[in-house]
Amino acid sequence: MVRSFLARLMAGRYGADQLNNTLLVCYLICYLISLLSGLTALYWISLVLLFVALFRCLSRQIDRRREENAQFMKLYRPIRQRCQNLRMRLRDKDHCYFRCPNCKQQMRVPKGKGRITVHCRSCGATFEKKS
C-alpha cells in the first residue's frame, strides 16, 4: 500500500540525480554546522538547499532538470577528475608525477632514478627532471 502510494506520487516526476545528491550533502553539512555553531543564517541556507533538492526531485519538467544536471556535471567532472588524480598520486609511492612544460600533459617516471631526460609522447618535447 505504501509502495503504491510512492509509485503514484513519483510517476512522471524527475527523481534524484547528481545535482540533487550534491544539494542534499550540502544541506546536511550546512545544517550540522548551524547546529554546532548556532548560526541561524546557515540554518536558513540549509533549508533553502533542502527545498531546492525536493523541488527538483518532484518536478515534472524533466527536460529542464536534465539540462540543469548536465550543466552541473560540466563543472563537477573536472573537479572530480582532479581529486581522483590527486588520490592516485598520493597512493602511488613508486612514481613521480609532473607536467610537460610544453603541452601540460601529465607524466610519471619511476622514483629514485636521479636526474633523467624525459621525452613527452604528446608533443615530442625533451627535458630533464629529477625523479
XYZ file of C-alpha atoms in Angstrom:
131
model
C 0.000 0.000 0.000
C 2.789 2.439 0.904
C 4.754 1.364 -2.135
C 1.842 2.008 -4.462
C 1.358 5.460 -2.905
C 5.016 6.317 -3.519
C 4.873 4.874 -7.021
C 1.830 7.025 -7.845
C 3.439 10.079 -6.238
C 6.654 9.749 -8.251
C 5.010 8.825 -11.561
C 6.065 11.407 -14.166
C 8.434 13.135 -11.731
C 12.127 13.761 -12.288
C 13.609 11.970 -9.269
C 17.176 12.115 -7.983
C 20.374 12.878 -9.890
C 23.930 14.026 -9.143
C 22.907 17.653 -8.563
C 20.197 16.583 -6.100
C 22.668 14.373 -4.258
C 25.145 17.257 -4.030
C 22.416 19.612 -2.792
C 21.442 17.116 -0.087
C 25.056 16.667 1.044
C 25.471 20.463 1.187
C 22.225 20.671 3.145
C 23.477 18.158 5.719
C 26.830 19.913 6.083
C 25.221 23.352 6.475
C 22.642 22.017 8.904
C 25.223 20.275 11.106
C 27.456 23.353 11.145
C 24.467 25.534 12.025
C 23.602 23.186 14.910
C 27.142 23.235 16.251
C 27.760 26.949 15.803
C 24.277 28.356 16.372
C 24.346 30.429 13.168
C 20.739 30.959 12.139
C 21.699 32.239 8.677
C 23.361 28.912 7.923
C 20.232 27.124 9.119
C 18.090 29.059 6.640
C 20.578 28.423 3.850
C 20.390 24.702 4.624
C 16.590 24.802 4.441
C 16.730 26.541 1.063
C 19.090 23.816 -0.197
C 16.683 21.143 1.041
C 13.672 22.763 -0.623
C 15.530 23.195 -3.920
C 16.501 19.499 -3.853
C 12.916 18.475 -3.102
C 11.549 20.783 -5.792
C 13.920 19.294 -8.362
C 13.105 15.739 -7.266
C 9.335 16.238 -7.507
C 9.392 18.369 -10.645
C 7.533 17.280 -13.769
C 9.728 19.442 -16.035
C 12.117 16.620 -16.816
C 13.921 18.312 -19.724
C 14.774 21.373 -17.635
C 16.068 19.261 -14.761
C 18.219 17.189 -17.139
C 19.708 20.360 -18.586
C 20.458 21.702 -15.095
C 22.151 18.432 -14.203
C 24.157 18.456 -17.459
C 25.432 21.975 -16.711
C 26.305 20.922 -13.169
C 28.197 17.877 -14.448
C 30.216 20.098 -16.826
C 31.502 21.944 -13.765
C 31.734 18.910 -11.490
C 33.598 16.438 -13.751
C 36.930 18.335 -13.871
C 36.895 18.789 -10.087
C 36.138 15.113 -9.571
C 38.871 14.123 -12.045
C 41.441 16.278 -10.237
C 40.503 14.720 -6.899
C 40.854 11.224 -8.357
C 44.238 12.111 -9.868
C 45.436 13.545 -6.563
C 44.268 10.446 -4.699
C 46.052 8.237 -7.238
C 49.273 10.260 -6.908
C 49.221 10.082 -3.128
C 48.763 6.300 -3.164
C 51.478 5.696 -5.770
C 54.771 5.571 -3.851
C 56.810 4.213 -6.791
C 56.466 7.115 -9.251
C 56.956 10.892 -9.505
C 54.303 12.875 -11.364
C 54.807 16.127 -13.255
C 53.549 18.000 -16.315
C 55.252 18.611 -19.626
C 56.285 22.296 -19.765
C 55.288 22.469 -23.441
C 51.838 20.805 -23.683
C 50.933 20.355 -19.964
C 50.432 16.599 -20.412
C 50.664 14.730 -17.094
C 53.553 12.273 -16.981
C 55.042 9.851 -14.485
C 58.535 8.455 -14.028
C 59.928 5.921 -11.565
C 61.205 7.382 -8.293
C 64.832 7.155 -7.277
C 66.465 7.302 -10.732
C 68.145 10.671 -10.128
C 68.226 13.305 -12.878
C 66.680 11.840 -16.047
C 65.842 13.051 -19.545
C 62.141 12.723 -20.297
C 60.570 12.604 -23.766
C 56.905 13.697 -23.937
C 54.760 11.319 -26.005
C 52.192 14.013 -26.842
C 54.287 16.859 -28.212
C 57.777 15.336 -28.534
C 59.450 17.806 -26.158
C 62.561 16.618 -24.303
C 63.522 17.970 -20.891
C 65.294 16.963 -17.685
C 63.632 16.230 -14.383
C 64.741 14.857 -11.037
C 62.948 11.680 -10.051
